[in-house]
Structures are given as structure tokens and as C-alpha cells.
PDB file of C-alpha atoms in Angstrom:
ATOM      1  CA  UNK A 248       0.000   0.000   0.000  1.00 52.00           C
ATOM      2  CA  UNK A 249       2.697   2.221   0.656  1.00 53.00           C
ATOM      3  CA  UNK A 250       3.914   1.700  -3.063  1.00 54.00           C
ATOM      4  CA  UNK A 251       7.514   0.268  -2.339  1.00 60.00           C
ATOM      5  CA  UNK A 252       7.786  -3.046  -2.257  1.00 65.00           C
ATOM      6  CA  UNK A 253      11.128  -4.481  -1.052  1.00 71.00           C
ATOM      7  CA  UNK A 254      13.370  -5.461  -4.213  1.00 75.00           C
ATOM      8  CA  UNK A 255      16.037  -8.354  -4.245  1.00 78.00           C
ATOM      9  CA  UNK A 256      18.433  -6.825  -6.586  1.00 83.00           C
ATOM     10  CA  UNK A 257      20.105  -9.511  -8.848  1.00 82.00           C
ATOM     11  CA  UNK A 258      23.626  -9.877  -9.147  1.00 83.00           C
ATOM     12  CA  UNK A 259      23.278 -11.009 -12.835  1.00 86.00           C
ATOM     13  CA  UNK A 260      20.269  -8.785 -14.442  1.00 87.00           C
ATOM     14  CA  UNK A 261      18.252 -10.980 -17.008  1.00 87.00           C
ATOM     15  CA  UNK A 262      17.215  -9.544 -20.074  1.00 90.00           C
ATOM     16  CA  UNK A 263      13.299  -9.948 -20.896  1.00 88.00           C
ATOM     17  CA  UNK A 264      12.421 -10.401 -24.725  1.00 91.00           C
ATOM     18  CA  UNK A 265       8.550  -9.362 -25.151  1.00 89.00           C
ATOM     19  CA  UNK A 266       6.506  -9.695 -28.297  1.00 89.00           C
ATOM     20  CA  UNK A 267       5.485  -5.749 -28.869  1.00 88.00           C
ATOM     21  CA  UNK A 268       2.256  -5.985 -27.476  1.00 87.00           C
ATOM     22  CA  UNK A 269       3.457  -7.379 -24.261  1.00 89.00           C
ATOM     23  CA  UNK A 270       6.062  -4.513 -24.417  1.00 90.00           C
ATOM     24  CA  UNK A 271       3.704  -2.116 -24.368  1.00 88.00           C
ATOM     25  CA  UNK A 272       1.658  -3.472 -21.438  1.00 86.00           C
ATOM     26  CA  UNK A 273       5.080  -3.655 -19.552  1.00 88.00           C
ATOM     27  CA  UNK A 274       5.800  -0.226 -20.077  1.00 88.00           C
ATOM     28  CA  UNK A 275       2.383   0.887 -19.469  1.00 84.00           C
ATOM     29  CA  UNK A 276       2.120  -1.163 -16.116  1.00 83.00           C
ATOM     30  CA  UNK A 277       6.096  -0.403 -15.085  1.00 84.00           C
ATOM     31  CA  UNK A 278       5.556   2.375 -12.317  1.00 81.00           C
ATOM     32  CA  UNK A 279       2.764  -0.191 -10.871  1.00 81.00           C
ATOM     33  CA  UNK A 280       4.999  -3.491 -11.207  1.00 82.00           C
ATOM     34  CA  UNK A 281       7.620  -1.300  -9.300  1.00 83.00           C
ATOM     35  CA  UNK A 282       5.484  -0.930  -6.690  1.00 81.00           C
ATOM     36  CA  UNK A 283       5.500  -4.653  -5.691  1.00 80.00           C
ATOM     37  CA  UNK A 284       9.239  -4.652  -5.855  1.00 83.00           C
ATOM     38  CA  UNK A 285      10.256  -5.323  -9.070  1.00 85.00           C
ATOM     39  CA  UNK A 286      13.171  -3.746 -10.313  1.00 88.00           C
ATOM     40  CA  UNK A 287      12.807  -3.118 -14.082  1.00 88.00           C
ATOM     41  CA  UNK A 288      14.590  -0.995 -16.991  1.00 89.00           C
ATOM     42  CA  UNK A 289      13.797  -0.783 -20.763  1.00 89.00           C
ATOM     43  CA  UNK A 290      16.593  -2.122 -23.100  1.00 87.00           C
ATOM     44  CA  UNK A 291      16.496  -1.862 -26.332  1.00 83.00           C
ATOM     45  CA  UNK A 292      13.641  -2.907 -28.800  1.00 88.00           C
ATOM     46  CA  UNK A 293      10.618  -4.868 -26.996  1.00 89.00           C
ATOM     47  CA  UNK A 294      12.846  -5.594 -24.122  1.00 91.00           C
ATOM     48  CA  UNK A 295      13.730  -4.998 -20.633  1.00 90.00           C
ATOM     49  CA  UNK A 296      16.818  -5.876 -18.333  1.00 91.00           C
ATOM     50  CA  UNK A 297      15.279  -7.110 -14.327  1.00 90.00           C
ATOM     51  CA  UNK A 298      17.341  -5.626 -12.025  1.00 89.00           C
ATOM     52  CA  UNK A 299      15.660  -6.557  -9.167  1.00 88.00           C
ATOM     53  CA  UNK A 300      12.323  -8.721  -7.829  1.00 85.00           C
ATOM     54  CA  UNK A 301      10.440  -8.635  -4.722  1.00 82.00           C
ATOM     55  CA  UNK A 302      12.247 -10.698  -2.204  1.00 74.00           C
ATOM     56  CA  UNK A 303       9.883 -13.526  -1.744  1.00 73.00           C
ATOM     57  CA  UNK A 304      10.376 -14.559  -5.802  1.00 74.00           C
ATOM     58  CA  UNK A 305      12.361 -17.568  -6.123  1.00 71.00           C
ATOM     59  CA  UNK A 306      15.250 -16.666  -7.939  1.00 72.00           C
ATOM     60  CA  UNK A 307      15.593 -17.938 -11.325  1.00 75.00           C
ATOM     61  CA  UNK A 308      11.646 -17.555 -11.884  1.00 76.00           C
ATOM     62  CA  UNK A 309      12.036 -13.805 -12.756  1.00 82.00           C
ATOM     63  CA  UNK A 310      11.112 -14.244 -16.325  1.00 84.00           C
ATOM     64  CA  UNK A 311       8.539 -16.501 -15.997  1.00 84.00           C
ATOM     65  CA  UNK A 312       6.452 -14.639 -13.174  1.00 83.00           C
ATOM     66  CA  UNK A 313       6.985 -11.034 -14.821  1.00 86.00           C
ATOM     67  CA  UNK A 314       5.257 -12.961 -18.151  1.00 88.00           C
ATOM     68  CA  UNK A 315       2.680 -14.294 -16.067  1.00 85.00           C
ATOM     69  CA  UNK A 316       1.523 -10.765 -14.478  1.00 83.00           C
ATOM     70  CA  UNK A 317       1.334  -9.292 -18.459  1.00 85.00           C
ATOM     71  CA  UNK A 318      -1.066 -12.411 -19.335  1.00 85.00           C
ATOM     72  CA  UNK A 319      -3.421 -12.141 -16.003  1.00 79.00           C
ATOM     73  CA  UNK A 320      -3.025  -8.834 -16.448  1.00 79.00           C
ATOM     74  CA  UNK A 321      -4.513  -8.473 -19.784  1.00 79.00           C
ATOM     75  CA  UNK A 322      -7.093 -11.236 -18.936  1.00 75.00           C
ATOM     76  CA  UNK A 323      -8.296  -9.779 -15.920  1.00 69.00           C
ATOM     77  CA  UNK A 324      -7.941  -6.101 -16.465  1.00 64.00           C
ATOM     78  CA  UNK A 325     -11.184  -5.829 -18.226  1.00 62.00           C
ATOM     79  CA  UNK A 326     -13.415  -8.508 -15.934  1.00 60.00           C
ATOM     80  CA  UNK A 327     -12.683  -7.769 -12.439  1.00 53.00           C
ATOM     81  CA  UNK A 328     -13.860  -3.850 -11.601  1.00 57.00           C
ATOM     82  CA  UNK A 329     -10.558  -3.035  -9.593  1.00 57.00           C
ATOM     83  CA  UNK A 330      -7.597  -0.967  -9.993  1.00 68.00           C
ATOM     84  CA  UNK A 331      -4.540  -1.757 -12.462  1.00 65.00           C
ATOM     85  CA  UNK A 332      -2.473  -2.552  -9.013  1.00 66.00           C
ATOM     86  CA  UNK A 333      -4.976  -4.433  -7.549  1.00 68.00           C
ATOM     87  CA  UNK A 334      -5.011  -6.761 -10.906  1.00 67.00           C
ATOM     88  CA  UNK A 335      -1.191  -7.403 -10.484  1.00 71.00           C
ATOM     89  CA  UNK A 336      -1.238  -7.357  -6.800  1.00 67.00           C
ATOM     90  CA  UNK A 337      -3.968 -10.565  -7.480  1.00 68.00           C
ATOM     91  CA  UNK A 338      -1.790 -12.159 -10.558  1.00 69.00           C
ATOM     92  CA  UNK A 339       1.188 -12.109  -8.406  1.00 69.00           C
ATOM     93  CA  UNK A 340      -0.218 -14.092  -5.386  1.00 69.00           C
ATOM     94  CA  UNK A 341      -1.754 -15.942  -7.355  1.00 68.00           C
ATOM     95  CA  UNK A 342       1.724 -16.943  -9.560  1.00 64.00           C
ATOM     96  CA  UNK A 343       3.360 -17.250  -6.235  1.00 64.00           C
ATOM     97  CA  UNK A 344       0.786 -19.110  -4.508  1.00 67.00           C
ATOM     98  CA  UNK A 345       2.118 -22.912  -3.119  1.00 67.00           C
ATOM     99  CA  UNK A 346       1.008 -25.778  -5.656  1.00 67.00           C
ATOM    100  CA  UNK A 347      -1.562 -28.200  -5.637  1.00 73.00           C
ATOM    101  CA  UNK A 348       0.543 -31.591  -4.205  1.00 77.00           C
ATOM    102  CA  UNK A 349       3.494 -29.615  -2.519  1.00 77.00           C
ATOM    103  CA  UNK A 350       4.665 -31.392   0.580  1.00 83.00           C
ATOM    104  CA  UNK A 351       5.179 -28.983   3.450  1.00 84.00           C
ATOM    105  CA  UNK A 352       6.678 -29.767   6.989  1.00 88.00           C
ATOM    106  CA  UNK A 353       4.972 -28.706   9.893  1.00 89.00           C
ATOM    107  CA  UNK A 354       6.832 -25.995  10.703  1.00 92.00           C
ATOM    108  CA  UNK A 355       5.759 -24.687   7.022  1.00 86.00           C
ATOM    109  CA  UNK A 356       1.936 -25.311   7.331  1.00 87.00           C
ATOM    110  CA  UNK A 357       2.079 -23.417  10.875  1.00 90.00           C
ATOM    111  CA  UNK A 358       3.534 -20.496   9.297  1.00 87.00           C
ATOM    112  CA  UNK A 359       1.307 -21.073   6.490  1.00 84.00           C
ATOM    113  CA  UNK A 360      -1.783 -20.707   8.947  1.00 86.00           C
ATOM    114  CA  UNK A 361      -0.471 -18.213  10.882  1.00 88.00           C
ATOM    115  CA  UNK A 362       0.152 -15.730   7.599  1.00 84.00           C
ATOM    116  CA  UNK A 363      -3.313 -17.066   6.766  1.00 84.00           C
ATOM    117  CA  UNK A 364      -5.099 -15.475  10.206  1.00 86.00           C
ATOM    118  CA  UNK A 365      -3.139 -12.561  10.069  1.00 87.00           C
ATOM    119  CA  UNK A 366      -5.002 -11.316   6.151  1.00 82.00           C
ATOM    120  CA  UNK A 367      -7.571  -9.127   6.430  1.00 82.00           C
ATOM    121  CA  UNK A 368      -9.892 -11.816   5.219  1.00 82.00           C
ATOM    122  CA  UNK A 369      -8.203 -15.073   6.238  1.00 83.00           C
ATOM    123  CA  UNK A 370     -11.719 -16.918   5.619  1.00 85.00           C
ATOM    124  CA  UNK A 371     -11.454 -16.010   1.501  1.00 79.00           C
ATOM    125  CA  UNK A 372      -9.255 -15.974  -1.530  1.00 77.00           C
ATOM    126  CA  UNK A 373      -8.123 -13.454  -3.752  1.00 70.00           C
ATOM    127  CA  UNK A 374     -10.985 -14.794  -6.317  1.00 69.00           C
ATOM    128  CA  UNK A 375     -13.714 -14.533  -3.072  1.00 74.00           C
ATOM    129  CA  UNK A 376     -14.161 -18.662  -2.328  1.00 80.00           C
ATOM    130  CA  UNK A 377     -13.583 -19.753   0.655  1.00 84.00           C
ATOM    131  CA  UNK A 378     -10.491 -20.526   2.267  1.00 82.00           C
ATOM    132  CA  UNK A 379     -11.621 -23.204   4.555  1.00 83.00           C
ATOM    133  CA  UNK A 380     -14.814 -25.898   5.066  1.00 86.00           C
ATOM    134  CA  UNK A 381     -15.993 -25.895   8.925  1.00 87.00           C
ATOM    135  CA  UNK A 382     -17.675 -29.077   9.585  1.00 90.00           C
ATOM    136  CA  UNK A 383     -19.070 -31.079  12.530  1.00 90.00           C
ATOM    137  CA  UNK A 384     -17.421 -34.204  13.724  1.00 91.00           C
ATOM    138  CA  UNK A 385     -20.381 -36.274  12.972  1.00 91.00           C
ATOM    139  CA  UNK A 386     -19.998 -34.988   9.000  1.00 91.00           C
ATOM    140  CA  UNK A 387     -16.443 -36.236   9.402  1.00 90.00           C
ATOM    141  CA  UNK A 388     -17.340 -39.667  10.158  1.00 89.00           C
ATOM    142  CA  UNK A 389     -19.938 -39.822   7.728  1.00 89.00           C
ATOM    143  CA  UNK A 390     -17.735 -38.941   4.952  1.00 87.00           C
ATOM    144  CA  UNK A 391     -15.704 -41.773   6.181  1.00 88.00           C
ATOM    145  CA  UNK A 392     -18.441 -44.651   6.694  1.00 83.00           C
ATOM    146  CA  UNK A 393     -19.141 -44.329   2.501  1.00 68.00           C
TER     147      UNK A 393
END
């Protein structure tokens, strides 16, 4: 919210090819996507060099994520009736969110939960489903006797 995300600068800047439509979203979105923390500079024809990305990317995934945000970006830009920030704030967690099938250790999933209470609205997504399923014990053992 404050508009300065932290940035992890890289000690060897990729360069970013972009078709020229996706260049022109890039430049178009650049003071926004530098809000979140990444570091980006124009190079050249349809490109860009990434300095930097918010600290929480995992490094080598630069390219891939900063691709992702154009696509979701165009895709969602129209349908959801937010901000331009609020689209990429959305396509990043989303890009970063853990994957279906990824084994965490219990130290992870407490963290997880605890992050997960401490959101404004712990109880639903970014897409507004819900986060969790309360259910009765009896439920539980009826799902169970099937």
C-alpha cells in the first residue's frame, strides 16, 4: 500500500524479450509493477533488463512470473472492476501461490496458517471462495463410513 515493495536486486540482471504488445503493457504497467518490488529498466527494442524482484520470488523464476503478471493482467484487467495494481497485486499471489501436491513440513503449514489469520480476510481468496470448510465431527465420520 505504501507503493515500495522491497526489491532483491540480482547480481546477474536478465534480459526480458517481449513480443510488442506485451512490451507495451510492460511499459504501461512499469511504475505499478515497481510498486510490488520489481526492479525493471527498458533495453532496447521490446525488451527490458530485471534488475531486481520482490524478495519472496524464487530466484531464477524472474522471467517466468513477470510474463505471467502481463497475461493475467490483460485477462483480468477488463473482468474484475478493480484498480490496475490491484489486478497485479492478485496475478502475483496468485503466480506465487504454493502448488496443488506440494509437501510442506509442519513448521511450514504453521507459518502457512499463521500468515493465513493474520489477512484481512483469512476466511477467503483473492478470487472470493472460501479458504476453509468448517464441519461437525459427525460430518467427518460420515464422509468416512461411505
Amino acid at each position: 500500500e505504501a507503493g515500495n515493495g522491497p526489491s532483491q536486486q540480482s547480481l546477474f540482471p536478465q534480459v526480458l524479450e517481449l513480443a510488442a504488445g506485451d512490451y507495451e503493457v510492460l511499459k504501461e504497467i512499469n511504475a505499478d509493477i515497481r510498486s510490488l518490488g520489481f526492479d525493471l529498466q527498458e533495453f532496447g527494442q521490446n525488451a527490458f533488463v530485471i534488475h531486481g524482484t520482490p524478495a519472496d520470488i524464487p530466484a531464477g523464476d524472474e522471467k517466468r512470473m513477470i510474463e505471467k503478471l502481463i497475461e493475467q493482467f490483460k485477462n483480468n484487467q477488463s473482468q474484475l472492476n478493480v484498480d490496475r495494481r490491484e489486478v497485479l497485486i492478485r496475478s502475483m499471489a496468485r503466480n506465487s501461490s504454493l502448488k496443488n501436491g506440494k509437501h510442506l513440513t509442519p513448521k511450514e503449514m504453521k507459518q502457512l496458517l499463521d500468515e493465513l489469520f493474520a489477512c484481512e480476510k483469512p476466511f477467503l481468496s483473492i478470487d472470493g471462495k472460501s479458504t476453509m470448510v468448517r464441519m461437525s465431527l459427525e460430518e467427518i465420520k460420515e464422509m468416512f463410513r461411505k
